[in-house]
Amino acid sequence: MSANASLLNVKEIMQILPHRYPFLLVDKVIEVDLEKGRIVAQKNLTINEAFFQGHFPEAPIMPGVLIIEALAQAGGVLVYLKANEKTSKIAVLMNIKEAKFRSPVRPGDVLKLVCEGIHFSAKGGKINALAYIDDKIAAQAEMGFALVDKGNI
């Protein structure tokens, strides 16, 4: 994949991530720049999301842990693509630092997931991750990943 902006649809994302419904939280990748170590993805939220039924029915908001999971999935795609591993390894979340939640995420929102690399190696990587609703930060965290063989999961 070149350093130029590229798109990944949900089928291509599912070839990289092991997640499936209801835990696949990245609908598409709208930008990848491997030279800069940056990915921009999105999650489109509707009232039909299972978590909105119970969190909180009278005022539905996306659970913070799922926002972090969406960021981790986008970051996992970036770490995978930077490692250029096409078949045998996947990026697994190893740690989360400095997670902060700044704004609620509601039905109808488009969650923009922006991950930028801090460090990449053959063993994994570390990213800075920001989730946006429009131009407002909803959540942020620093995350570390390890690249592991799919058979060891």
mmCIF file of C-alpha atoms in Angstrom:
data_model
loop_
_atom_site.group_PDB
_atom_site.id
_atom_site.type_symbol
_atom_site.label_atom_id
_atom_site.label_comp_id
_atom_site.label_asym_id
_atom_site.label_seq_id
_atom_site.Cartn_x
_atom_site.Cartn_y
_atom_site.Cartn_z
ATOM 1 C CA MET A 1 0.000 0.000 0.000
ATOM 2 C CA SER A 2 1.400 3.373 -0.960
ATOM 3 C CA ALA A 3 1.767 6.395 1.270
ATOM 4 C CA ASN A 4 -1.107 7.999 -0.639
ATOM 5 C CA ALA A 5 -4.571 8.095 0.882
ATOM 6 C CA SER A 6 -6.392 4.783 0.446
ATOM 7 C CA LEU A 7 -9.815 3.438 1.329
ATOM 8 C CA LEU A 8 -10.714 0.165 3.000
ATOM 9 C CA ASN A 9 -14.304 -1.040 3.034
ATOM 10 C CA VAL A 10 -15.803 -3.273 5.700
ATOM 11 C CA LYS A 11 -14.950 -6.470 3.793
ATOM 12 C CA GLU A 12 -11.293 -5.449 3.595
ATOM 13 C CA ILE A 13 -11.305 -4.483 7.285
ATOM 14 C CA MET A 14 -12.693 -7.934 8.144
ATOM 15 C CA GLN A 15 -9.696 -9.490 6.364
ATOM 16 C CA ILE A 16 -7.422 -7.635 8.802
ATOM 17 C CA LEU A 17 -9.415 -7.697 12.062
ATOM 18 C CA PRO A 18 -10.855 -10.850 13.660
ATOM 19 C CA HIS A 19 -13.898 -8.936 14.976
ATOM 20 C CA ARG A 20 -17.429 -9.580 13.729
ATOM 21 C CA TYR A 21 -20.894 -8.265 14.562
ATOM 22 C CA PRO A 22 -21.646 -6.946 17.139
ATOM 23 C CA PHE A 23 -18.015 -6.177 17.979
ATOM 24 C CA LEU A 24 -16.742 -4.878 14.663
ATOM 25 C CA LEU A 25 -16.759 -1.143 15.392
ATOM 26 C CA VAL A 26 -15.059 0.213 12.268
ATOM 27 C CA ASP A 27 -17.318 0.656 9.227
ATOM 28 C CA LYS A 28 -14.713 2.010 6.832
ATOM 29 C CA VAL A 29 -11.230 3.463 6.585
ATOM 30 C CA ILE A 30 -11.243 6.820 4.829
ATOM 31 C CA GLU A 31 -7.518 7.588 4.932
ATOM 32 C CA VAL A 32 -4.295 5.623 5.316
ATOM 33 C CA ASP A 33 -0.878 7.216 5.147
ATOM 34 C CA LEU A 34 1.752 4.620 6.005
ATOM 35 C CA GLU A 35 4.616 7.070 5.542
ATOM 36 C CA LYS A 36 3.193 9.323 8.271
ATOM 37 C CA GLY A 37 1.829 6.387 10.288
ATOM 38 C CA ARG A 38 -1.730 7.698 10.238
ATOM 39 C CA ILE A 39 -5.177 6.203 9.726
ATOM 40 C CA VAL A 40 -8.630 7.785 9.729
ATOM 41 C CA ALA A 41 -11.631 5.485 10.064
ATOM 42 C CA GLN A 42 -15.264 5.892 10.976
ATOM 43 C CA LYS A 43 -18.114 4.241 12.818
ATOM 44 C CA ASN A 44 -21.652 5.267 11.860
ATOM 45 C CA LEU A 45 -23.972 5.075 14.864
ATOM 46 C CA THR A 46 -27.682 4.382 14.645
ATOM 47 C CA ILE A 47 -30.315 3.874 17.329
ATOM 48 C CA ASN A 48 -30.285 0.190 16.284
ATOM 49 C CA GLU A 49 -26.906 -0.401 17.956
ATOM 50 C CA ALA A 50 -27.511 -3.018 20.665
ATOM 51 C CA PHE A 51 -25.706 -1.019 23.360
ATOM 52 C CA PHE A 52 -28.057 1.967 22.978
ATOM 53 C CA GLN A 53 -30.953 -0.234 24.168
ATOM 54 C CA GLY A 54 -29.489 -0.464 27.665
ATOM 55 C CA HIS A 55 -27.010 2.436 27.931
ATOM 56 C CA PHE A 56 -29.169 4.501 28.744
ATOM 57 C CA PRO A 57 -32.648 3.929 27.253
ATOM 58 C CA GLU A 58 -33.971 7.402 28.113
ATOM 59 C CA ALA A 59 -30.806 9.199 26.965
ATOM 60 C CA PRO A 60 -28.751 6.773 24.836
ATOM 61 C CA ILE A 61 -24.981 7.272 24.727
ATOM 62 C CA MET A 62 -22.225 5.008 23.461
ATOM 63 C CA PRO A 63 -20.313 3.382 26.340
ATOM 64 C CA GLY A 64 -16.828 4.827 26.721
ATOM 65 C CA VAL A 65 -15.260 1.379 26.679
ATOM 66 C CA LEU A 66 -16.730 0.813 23.198
ATOM 67 C CA ILE A 67 -15.358 4.132 21.955
ATOM 68 C CA ILE A 68 -11.934 2.976 23.146
ATOM 69 C CA GLU A 69 -12.529 -0.380 21.423
ATOM 70 C CA ALA A 70 -13.366 1.384 18.140
ATOM 71 C CA LEU A 71 -10.134 3.382 18.440
ATOM 72 C CA ALA A 72 -8.213 0.187 19.212
ATOM 73 C CA GLN A 73 -9.628 -1.511 16.115
ATOM 74 C CA ALA A 74 -8.618 1.410 13.898
ATOM 75 C CA GLY A 75 -5.198 1.431 15.549
ATOM 76 C CA GLY A 76 -4.894 -2.332 15.051
ATOM 77 C CA VAL A 77 -5.474 -1.894 11.323
ATOM 78 C CA LEU A 78 -2.724 0.747 11.231
ATOM 79 C CA VAL A 79 -0.210 -1.402 13.153
ATOM 80 C CA TYR A 80 -1.007 -4.371 10.900
ATOM 81 C CA LEU A 81 -0.553 -2.329 7.722
ATOM 82 C CA LYS A 82 2.698 -0.763 8.981
ATOM 83 C CA ALA A 83 4.091 -4.242 9.729
ATOM 84 C CA ASN A 84 3.207 -5.343 6.198
ATOM 85 C CA GLU A 85 2.079 -8.728 7.556
ATOM 86 C CA LYS A 86 -0.493 -10.048 5.108
ATOM 87 C CA THR A 87 -1.427 -13.455 6.485
ATOM 88 C CA SER A 88 0.063 -14.703 9.722
ATOM 89 C CA LYS A 89 -0.175 -11.910 12.303
ATOM 90 C CA ILE A 90 -2.734 -9.583 13.808
ATOM 91 C CA ALA A 91 -2.375 -6.576 16.083
ATOM 92 C CA VAL A 92 -3.590 -7.217 19.634
ATOM 93 C CA LEU A 93 -4.224 -4.397 22.115
ATOM 94 C CA MET A 94 -1.723 -4.603 24.978
ATOM 95 C CA ASN A 95 -2.200 -1.396 26.955
ATOM 96 C CA ILE A 96 -4.150 1.832 27.201
ATOM 97 C CA LYS A 97 -2.773 5.000 28.800
ATOM 98 C CA GLU A 98 -4.233 8.420 29.482
ATOM 99 C CA ALA A 99 -7.753 7.555 28.310
ATOM 100 C CA LYS A 100 -10.099 10.525 28.576
ATOM 101 C CA PHE A 101 -13.746 10.959 27.640
ATOM 102 C CA ARG A 102 -14.710 14.474 26.641
ATOM 103 C CA SER A 103 -18.079 14.398 24.891
ATOM 104 C CA PRO A 104 -21.007 11.946 24.661
ATOM 105 C CA VAL A 105 -21.542 9.901 21.503
ATOM 106 C CA ARG A 106 -25.206 9.537 20.554
ATOM 107 C CA PRO A 107 -27.349 7.792 17.932
ATOM 108 C CA GLY A 108 -26.968 9.487 14.559
ATOM 109 C CA ASP A 109 -23.362 10.526 15.204
ATOM 110 C CA VAL A 110 -20.478 9.621 12.924
ATOM 111 C CA LEU A 111 -17.506 8.708 15.092
ATOM 112 C CA LYS A 112 -14.283 9.711 13.314
ATOM 113 C CA LEU A 113 -11.342 7.611 14.537
ATOM 114 C CA VAL A 114 -7.912 9.181 14.045
ATOM 115 C CA CYS A 115 -4.809 7.200 14.996
ATOM 116 C CA GLU A 116 -1.238 8.408 14.593
ATOM 117 C CA GLY A 117 1.816 6.294 15.219
ATOM 118 C CA ILE A 118 4.232 7.083 18.020
ATOM 119 C CA HIS A 119 6.423 4.015 17.440
ATOM 120 C CA PHE A 120 6.295 0.968 15.163
ATOM 121 C CA SER A 121 8.446 -2.158 15.148
ATOM 122 C CA ALA A 122 8.334 -5.742 13.934
ATOM 123 C CA LYS A 123 6.795 -6.652 17.297
ATOM 124 C CA GLY A 124 3.973 -4.084 17.322
ATOM 125 C CA GLY A 125 3.467 -0.403 17.859
ATOM 126 C CA LYS A 126 2.203 2.466 19.937
ATOM 127 C CA ILE A 127 -0.366 5.014 18.759
ATOM 128 C CA ASN A 128 -2.042 8.219 19.800
ATOM 129 C CA ALA A 129 -5.802 7.868 19.209
ATOM 130 C CA LEU A 130 -8.557 10.498 19.039
ATOM 131 C CA ALA A 131 -12.280 9.963 18.466
ATOM 132 C CA TYR A 132 -14.210 12.941 17.077
ATOM 133 C CA ILE A 133 -17.834 13.878 16.594
ATOM 134 C CA ASP A 134 -17.683 16.608 13.968
ATOM 135 C CA ASP A 135 -14.736 18.734 15.160
ATOM 136 C CA LYS A 136 -15.194 17.953 18.852
ATOM 137 C CA ILE A 137 -13.025 15.385 20.650
ATOM 138 C CA ALA A 138 -15.195 12.658 22.179
ATOM 139 C CA ALA A 139 -12.360 10.486 23.550
ATOM 140 C CA GLN A 140 -8.617 10.060 23.419
ATOM 141 C CA ALA A 141 -5.990 7.557 24.528
ATOM 142 C CA GLU A 142 -2.508 6.242 23.931
ATOM 143 C CA MET A 143 -2.497 2.548 23.021
ATOM 144 C CA GLY A 144 0.123 -0.147 22.642
ATOM 145 C CA PHE A 145 -0.180 -3.206 20.369
ATOM 146 C CA ALA A 146 1.671 -6.469 19.900
ATOM 147 C CA LEU A 147 1.742 -8.376 16.615
ATOM 148 C CA VAL A 148 0.938 -12.014 17.315
ATOM 149 C CA ASP A 149 0.351 -15.106 15.193
ATOM 150 C CA LYS A 150 -3.360 -15.646 14.507
ATOM 151 C CA GLY A 151 -3.016 -19.196 15.785
ATOM 152 C CA ASN A 152 -1.952 -17.949 19.224
ATOM 153 C CA ILE A 153 -5.191 -16.049 19.883
#
